[in-house]
Coordinates of C-alpha atoms in Angstrom, one line a residue:
X16 CA -8.1 -19.6 16.1
X17 CA -8.7 -15.9 17.0
X18 CA -5.7 -13.6 17.0
X19 CA -4.9 -10.6 19.2
X20 CA -1.9 -8.3 18.9
X21 CA 0.1 -7.0 21.8
X22 CA 2.1 -3.9 20.8
X23 CA 4.6 -2.6 23.3
X24 CA 4.8 1.2 23.6
X25 CA 6.6 1.7 26.9
X26 CA 10.1 2.6 25.8
X27 CA 11.3 6.2 25.5
X28 CA 12.8 7.6 22.3
X29 CA 16.4 8.7 22.4
X30 CA 15.4 12.0 20.7
X31 CA 14.8 15.4 22.3
X32 CA 11.1 16.4 22.1
X33 CA 9.7 12.9 21.6
X34 CA 8.3 11.0 24.6
X35 CA 7.9 7.5 23.2
X36 CA 9.2 5.5 20.2
X37 CA 5.6 4.7 19.4
X38 CA 4.9 8.4 18.7
X39 CA 7.5 8.8 16.0
X40 CA 5.9 9.8 12.7
X41 CA 6.3 7.7 9.5
X42 CA 4.6 8.4 6.2
X43 CA 2.2 10.9 7.9
X44 CA 1.1 8.6 10.7
X45 CA 2.6 7.6 14.1
X46 CA 4.5 4.4 14.3
X47 CA 1.9 2.9 16.7
X48 CA -0.7 3.3 13.9
X49 CA 1.5 1.6 11.4
X50 CA 2.1 -1.3 13.8
X51 CA -1.6 -1.6 14.5
X52 CA -2.5 -1.7 10.8
X53 CA 0.2 -4.3 10.2
X54 CA -1.3 -6.5 12.9
X55 CA -4.7 -6.1 11.2
X56 CA -3.3 -7.4 8.0
X57 CA -2.3 -10.6 9.9
X58 CA -5.9 -11.0 10.9
X59 CA -5.7 -9.6 14.5
X60 CA -9.3 -8.8 15.7
X61 CA -8.1 -7.0 18.8
X62 CA -5.1 -4.6 19.3
X63 CA -3.7 -4.3 22.8
X64 CA -1.3 -1.4 23.3
X65 CA 0.9 -1.9 26.4
X66 CA 1.7 1.6 27.6
X67 CA 2.6 3.2 31.0
X68 CA 2.2 6.9 30.1
X69 CA -0.2 8.6 27.7
X70 CA 1.3 11.6 25.9
X71 CA -1.1 13.6 23.8
X72 CA 0.2 12.2 20.5
X73 CA -0.4 8.6 21.6
X74 CA -3.9 9.4 22.8
X75 CA -4.7 11.0 19.4
X76 CA -3.2 8.0 17.5
X77 CA -5.4 5.6 19.5
X78 CA -8.5 7.7 18.8
X79 CA -7.7 7.7 15.1
X80 CA -7.4 3.9 15.1
X81 CA -10.7 3.5 16.9
X82 CA -12.2 5.9 14.4
X83 CA -11.2 3.6 11.6
X84 CA -13.1 0.8 13.3
X85 CA -10.2 -1.0 14.9
X86 CA -10.7 -2.7 18.3
X87 CA -8.0 -1.0 20.4
X88 CA -7.4 -1.6 24.1
X89 CA -4.8 0.1 26.2
X90 CA -3.2 -1.6 29.2
X91 CA -0.7 -0.4 31.8
X92 CA 0.4 -3.8 33.0
X93 CA 0.7 -7.4 31.8
X94 CA -2.3 -8.3 34.0
X95 CA -4.5 -5.7 32.3
X96 CA -3.3 -6.9 28.9
X97 CA -4.0 -10.5 29.8
X98 CA -7.5 -9.7 30.9
X99 CA -8.2 -8.2 27.5
X100 CA -7.7 -11.5 25.6
X101 CA -10.0 -14.5 25.6
X102 CA -9.0 -18.1 26.3
X103 CA -7.4 -20.0 23.5
X104 CA -6.4 -16.9 21.5
X105 CA -3.1 -16.6 19.7
X106 CA -1.0 -13.5 20.4
X107 CA 1.1 -11.6 17.9
X108 CA 3.9 -9.7 19.8
X109 CA 5.1 -6.5 18.2
X110 CA 8.3 -5.0 19.7
X111 CA 8.6 -1.4 20.8
X112 CA 9.8 0.7 17.9
X113 CA 9.4 -2.1 15.4
X114 CA 9.2 -1.1 11.7
X115 CA 8.3 -3.8 9.2
X116 CA 6.1 -4.6 6.2
X117 CA 3.4 -7.1 5.1
X118 CA 6.1 -9.5 3.9
X119 CA 7.3 -10.0 7.5
X120 CA 3.8 -10.6 8.8
X121 CA 3.1 -13.1 6.0
X122 CA 6.4 -14.9 6.9
X123 CA 5.3 -15.1 10.5
X124 CA 1.7 -16.2 10.0
X125 CA 2.8 -18.7 7.3
X126 CA 4.5 -20.8 9.9
X127 CA 1.1 -21.5 11.5
X128 CA 2.8 -22.4 14.8
X129 CA 4.4 -20.4 17.7
X130 CA 7.5 -18.8 16.3
X131 CA 9.9 -15.9 16.9
X132 CA 10.9 -14.0 13.7
X133 CA 14.7 -13.8 13.9
X134 CA 17.7 -12.3 12.2
X135 CA 21.3 -13.3 12.3
X136 CA 23.6 -11.4 14.6
X137 CA 25.6 -10.0 11.8
X138 CA 24.5 -6.5 10.8
X139 CA 22.0 -6.0 13.7
X140 CA 22.8 -4.2 16.9
X141 CA 21.5 -4.2 20.5
X142 CA 18.2 -2.5 19.4
X143 CA 17.3 -6.1 18.5
X144 CA 17.1 -8.3 21.6
X145 CA 19.5 -11.2 21.5
X146 CA 18.0 -14.8 21.4
X147 CA 21.2 -16.7 21.5
X148 CA 24.9 -16.5 20.5
X149 CA 24.0 -16.2 16.8
X150 CA 20.5 -14.8 16.5
X151 CA 18.4 -11.7 17.5
X152 CA 14.7 -11.2 17.7
X153 CA 13.4 -9.4 14.7
X154 CA 10.5 -7.8 16.6
X155 CA 7.6 -10.0 15.6
X156 CA 6.4 -13.2 17.3
X157 CA 3.4 -15.5 17.3
X158 CA 2.7 -17.2 20.7
X159 CA 0.0 -18.7 22.7
X160 CA -2.1 -16.2 24.6
X161 CA -1.5 -18.1 27.9
X162 CA 2.1 -16.9 27.7
X163 CA 0.8 -13.4 28.6
X164 CA -1.1 -14.7 31.5
X165 CA 2.1 -16.4 32.8
X166 CA 3.9 -13.1 32.4
X167 CA 1.2 -11.3 34.4
X168 CA 2.3 -13.4 37.4
X169 CA 5.8 -12.0 37.3
X170 CA 7.0 -9.0 39.4
X171 CA 5.4 -5.8 38.1
X172 CA 8.7 -4.0 37.7
X173 CA 9.9 -6.6 35.0
X174 CA 9.9 -5.5 31.4
X175 CA 6.9 -7.2 29.8
X176 CA 8.4 -7.4 26.3
X177 CA 11.7 -9.0 27.4
X178 CA 9.8 -11.3 29.9
X179 CA 7.5 -12.5 27.1
X180 CA 10.5 -13.1 24.8
X181 CA 12.3 -15.2 27.5
X182 CA 9.2 -17.1 28.4
X183 CA 8.6 -17.9 24.8
X184 CA 12.1 -19.4 24.4
X185 CA 11.8 -21.3 27.7
X186 CA 8.5 -22.9 26.6
X187 CA 10.0 -24.1 23.3
X188 CA 9.0 -21.5 20.8
X189 CA 11.5 -21.7 18.0
X190 CA 13.2 -18.9 16.1
X191 CA 12.2 -18.5 12.4
X192 CA 15.2 -17.0 10.6
X193 CA 14.7 -14.5 7.8
X194 CA 16.7 -15.9 5.0
X195 CA 15.7 -13.3 2.4
X196 CA 18.2 -10.5 2.6
X197 CA 15.7 -8.0 1.2
X198 CA 13.2 -8.8 4.0
X199 CA 15.9 -8.5 6.6
X200 CA 17.1 -5.1 5.2
X201 CA 13.6 -3.7 5.5
X202 CA 13.3 -4.4 9.2
X203 CA 14.1 -1.8 11.9
X204 CA 13.8 -1.0 15.6
X205 CA 13.9 2.7 15.8
X206 CA 15.1 4.8 18.7
X207 CA 15.6 8.2 17.0
X208 CA 14.6 10.0 13.9
X209 CA 17.7 9.2 12.0
X210 CA 16.8 5.5 12.2
X211 CA 13.9 6.2 9.9
X212 CA 15.8 7.7 6.9
X213 CA 16.9 4.5 5.1
X214 CA 13.9 2.5 6.2
X215 CA 11.5 5.1 4.9
X216 CA 13.3 5.2 1.5
X217 CA 13.0 1.4 1.2
X218 CA 9.4 1.4 2.3
X219 CA 8.6 4.1 -0.3
X220 CA 10.4 2.1 -3.0
X221 CA 8.4 -1.0 -2.2
X222 CA 5.0 0.8 -2.2
X223 CA 4.5 0.3 -6.0
X224 CA 1.0 0.4 -7.4
X225 CA 1.0 -2.9 -9.2
X226 CA 1.4 -4.1 -12.8
X227 CA 1.7 -1.3 -15.3
X228 CA 1.8 -0.8 -19.0
X229 CA 4.6 0.9 -20.9
X230 CA 3.6 4.5 -20.3
X231 CA 2.8 3.9 -16.7
X232 CA 6.1 2.3 -16.0
X233 CA 8.3 4.8 -17.9
X234 CA 6.5 8.1 -17.2
X235 CA 3.9 7.8 -14.5
X236 CA 5.8 5.6 -12.0
X237 CA 8.7 8.1 -11.4
X238 CA 6.2 10.9 -11.0
X239 CA 4.1 8.9 -8.6
X240 CA 7.1 7.9 -6.6
X241 CA 8.4 11.5 -6.2
X242 CA 4.9 12.9 -5.5
X243 CA 4.2 10.2 -2.8
X244 CA 7.6 10.9 -1.2
X245 CA 6.7 14.6 -1.1
X246 CA 3.2 14.2 0.5
X247 CA 3.6 11.1 2.7
X248 CA 4.2 13.2 5.8
X249 CA 1.3 15.5 5.0
X250 CA -2.3 15.1 6.2
X251 CA -3.5 14.2 2.7
X252 CA -5.3 10.9 2.4
X253 CA -5.7 8.5 -0.5
X254 CA -9.4 9.4 -0.6
X255 CA -8.5 13.1 -1.1
X256 CA -6.1 12.3 -3.9
X257 CA -8.6 10.0 -5.6
X258 CA -11.3 12.6 -5.3
X259 CA -9.0 15.2 -6.9
X260 CA -8.5 12.7 -9.8
X261 CA -12.3 12.4 -10.3
X262 CA -12.7 16.2 -10.2
X263 CA -10.1 16.7 -12.9
X264 CA -11.7 14.0 -15.1
X265 CA -15.0 15.8 -14.6
X266 CA -13.5 19.1 -15.7
X267 CA -12.0 17.4 -18.8
X268 CA -15.5 16.1 -19.6
X269 CA -17.1 19.5 -19.3
X270 CA -14.3 21.2 -21.3
X271 CA -14.6 18.8 -24.2
X272 CA -18.4 19.1 -24.1
X273 CA -18.0 22.9 -24.6
X274 CA -15.4 22.4 -27.4
X275 CA -12.5 23.6 -25.3
X276 CA -10.2 20.8 -26.4
X277 CA -6.9 21.8 -24.8
X278 CA -8.7 22.8 -21.6
X279 CA -10.0 19.3 -21.6
X280 CA -6.8 17.5 -22.4
X281 CA -4.7 19.2 -19.7
X282 CA -6.8 18.2 -16.6
X283 CA -7.1 14.7 -18.1
X284 CA -3.3 14.3 -18.3
X285 CA -2.9 15.9 -14.8
X286 CA -5.3 13.3 -13.4
X287 CA -3.4 10.3 -14.8
X288 CA -0.9 9.8 -11.9
X289 CA -3.3 10.5 -9.1
X290 CA -4.7 7.0 -8.8
X291 CA -1.2 5.5 -8.6
X292 CA -0.2 8.1 -6.0
X293 CA -3.3 7.2 -3.9
X294 CA -2.5 3.5 -4.2
X295 CA 1.2 4.0 -3.2
X296 CA 0.2 6.2 -0.3
X297 CA -2.3 3.7 1.0
X298 CA 0.3 0.9 0.8
X299 CA 2.9 3.1 2.4
X300 CA 0.5 3.7 5.4
X301 CA -0.8 0.2 5.4
X302 CA -4.3 1.5 4.8
X303 CA -6.9 -0.6 3.0
X304 CA -7.9 0.8 -0.4
X305 CA -11.0 -1.0 -1.8
X306 CA -10.8 -1.8 -5.5
X307 CA -14.5 -0.7 -5.8
X308 CA -13.9 2.7 -4.0
X309 CA -16.3 5.2 -5.6
X310 CA -13.6 7.4 -7.2
X311 CA -11.8 4.4 -8.7
X312 CA -15.0 3.4 -10.4
X313 CA -15.9 6.9 -11.4
X314 CA -12.6 8.0 -13.0
X315 CA -12.7 5.5 -15.9
X316 CA -16.4 6.3 -16.5
X317 CA -15.7 10.0 -16.6
X318 CA -12.6 9.3 -18.9
X319 CA -14.8 7.3 -21.3
X320 CA -17.5 10.1 -21.3
X321 CA -14.8 12.7 -21.9
X322 CA -13.5 10.7 -25.0
X323 CA -17.1 10.6 -26.4
X324 CA -17.4 14.3 -25.7
X325 CA -14.2 14.9 -27.6
X326 CA -15.7 12.9 -30.5
X327 CA -18.8 15.1 -30.4
X328 CA -16.7 18.2 -30.5
X329 CA -14.7 16.9 -33.5
X330 CA -18.0 15.9 -35.2
X331 CA -18.7 19.6 -35.9
X332 CA -15.7 19.6 -38.2
X333 CA -15.3 16.0 -39.4
X334 CA -18.8 14.5 -39.3
X335 CA -20.6 12.0 -37.1
X336 CA -17.9 9.4 -37.7
X337 CA -15.9 11.0 -34.9
X338 CA -18.5 10.2 -32.4
X339 CA -18.6 6.6 -33.6
X340 CA -14.8 6.3 -33.4
X341 CA -14.8 7.6 -29.8
X342 CA -17.6 5.3 -28.7
X343 CA -16.0 2.3 -30.3
X344 CA -12.7 3.1 -28.7
X345 CA -14.4 3.1 -25.3
X346 CA -16.2 -0.1 -26.1
X347 CA -12.9 -1.8 -27.1
X348 CA -11.2 -0.7 -23.9
X349 CA -14.0 -2.1 -21.8
X350 CA -13.9 -5.4 -23.8
X351 CA -10.1 -5.5 -23.5
X352 CA -10.3 -5.2 -19.7
X353 CA -12.9 -8.0 -19.6
X354 CA -10.8 -10.2 -21.8
X355 CA -7.5 -9.8 -20.0
X356 CA -8.6 -9.8 -16.4
X357 CA -6.5 -12.4 -14.5
X358 CA -5.0 -13.8 -17.7
X359 CA -1.5 -13.5 -19.1
X360 CA -1.2 -12.1 -22.6
X361 CA 2.1 -11.8 -24.5
X362 CA 3.4 -8.2 -24.5
X363 CA 0.6 -7.1 -22.2
X364 CA 2.6 -4.1 -21.2
X365 CA 1.9 -2.6 -24.6
X366 CA -1.9 -3.1 -24.6
X367 CA -4.0 0.1 -24.6
X368 CA -5.3 1.7 -21.4
X369 CA -6.3 5.2 -20.4
X370 CA -2.8 6.6 -19.7
X371 CA -1.3 5.2 -22.9
X372 CA -4.2 6.6 -25.0
X373 CA -3.8 10.1 -23.4
X374 CA -0.1 10.0 -24.1
X375 CA -0.7 9.0 -27.7
X376 CA -3.2 11.8 -28.2
X377 CA -0.8 14.5 -27.0
X378 CA 1.5 14.8 -30.1
X379 CA -1.6 14.9 -32.4
X380 CA -3.1 17.6 -30.2
X381 CA 0.1 19.6 -30.4
X382 CA 0.0 19.4 -34.2
X383 CA -3.7 20.3 -34.3
X384 CA -4.6 16.8 -35.8
X385 CA -7.3 15.9 -33.3
X386 CA -9.3 13.8 -35.8
X387 CA -6.3 11.8 -36.9
X388 CA -5.4 11.3 -33.2
X389 CA -8.8 9.9 -32.4
X390 CA -8.5 7.5 -35.3
X391 CA -5.1 6.3 -34.0
X392 CA -6.6 5.8 -30.5
X393 CA -9.4 3.7 -32.0
X394 CA -6.9 1.6 -34.0
X395 CA -4.7 1.1 -30.8
X396 CA -7.7 0.1 -28.6
X397 CA -9.1 -2.3 -31.3
X398 CA -5.8 -3.8 -32.1
X399 CA -5.1 -4.4 -28.4
X400 CA -8.4 -6.1 -27.9
X401 CA -8.1 -8.4 -30.9
X402 CA -4.5 -9.3 -29.9
X403 CA -5.6 -10.2 -26.4
X404 CA -8.7 -12.0 -27.6
X405 CA -6.7 -14.2 -30.0
X406 CA -4.1 -15.2 -27.4
X407 CA -6.7 -15.8 -24.6
X408 CA -8.9 -18.0 -26.7
X409 CA -6.0 -19.7 -28.3
X410 CA -4.7 -20.8 -24.9
X411 CA -8.3 -21.9 -24.0
X412 CA -8.5 -23.9 -27.2
X413 CA -5.1 -25.6 -26.6
X414 CA -6.1 -26.4 -23.0
X415 CA -9.4 -27.9 -24.1
X416 CA -7.8 -29.9 -26.9

């Protein structure tokens, strides 16, 4: 069944200089943009923004959403909003000023029936509309689209959001309590800037970039977290950051090719946290980041080429074996990724990858032992591959036996 989202953007902010709650900025984008992207993650094919006035920031936000390919319609009344949805559609209601995450949408859509996401009365104030003596509306609901058509028949001066909530309860839509304390803590209905402070910190902490190895967890993750927090309100995009990473890897390749070893190692190390920063920023802003984005495919290719170029540079001093070591290191890394993908391997956090190899080369470079460093990288990549291969095929053999 098709899904549309109705986002309320009619309530004023209790903050000087801000017209509507929907135009507050969070992680470099307006709140209405975050809400619209959240609805898209739920599968909404159409976004209806219920708004009475159109400040410039809201108009610009709507244009940005349309520029991303989202189907966005604005409506001044419940009747206009009802006219924008087709018969038989489900409707996802998003409260004015709502701040949430994918986990809340997944909880809502997992019910697969009309429900109101709810929180207990304890710890939540009047920003969350009361459902009964013990529960308040958490700001998300899944209802039948006909409910909006019923609301369109009500007097025009009634608050559409509150009317829809009451009509949903009257027609038997049940509350779905959030029992996970962490999920409840990451909810918010914002009225002023200070409401964002703690929520933004939690959202940033939750925007991790996925499973990592030992070097990524201990060194890169704190750098990525700090950098993402510093730039999240800037106009920088994940694409820009990823492009910068590809450029740095390209510079490393050129420097190694011209035998400027330190000039090659430095940009390579500087590029290491950029992919993680781009992933965190995209998750923070609820933007889709494709696994096959051109820069995500190009960075490992450039890194592999840079390693071979380093081997060619070292071959001038240590012979052609350096080129062979570098090429075999790259081959073992590729084979390791193919072997491990989607499989669990004991101590997989200690397997070789690009960041850990760069970190391992650094002390050898500081001592001037570039050749020995390359030999250690080869041994690390080869050992990681054979470890993974043994355990993957051992499990496959046990399963087959």
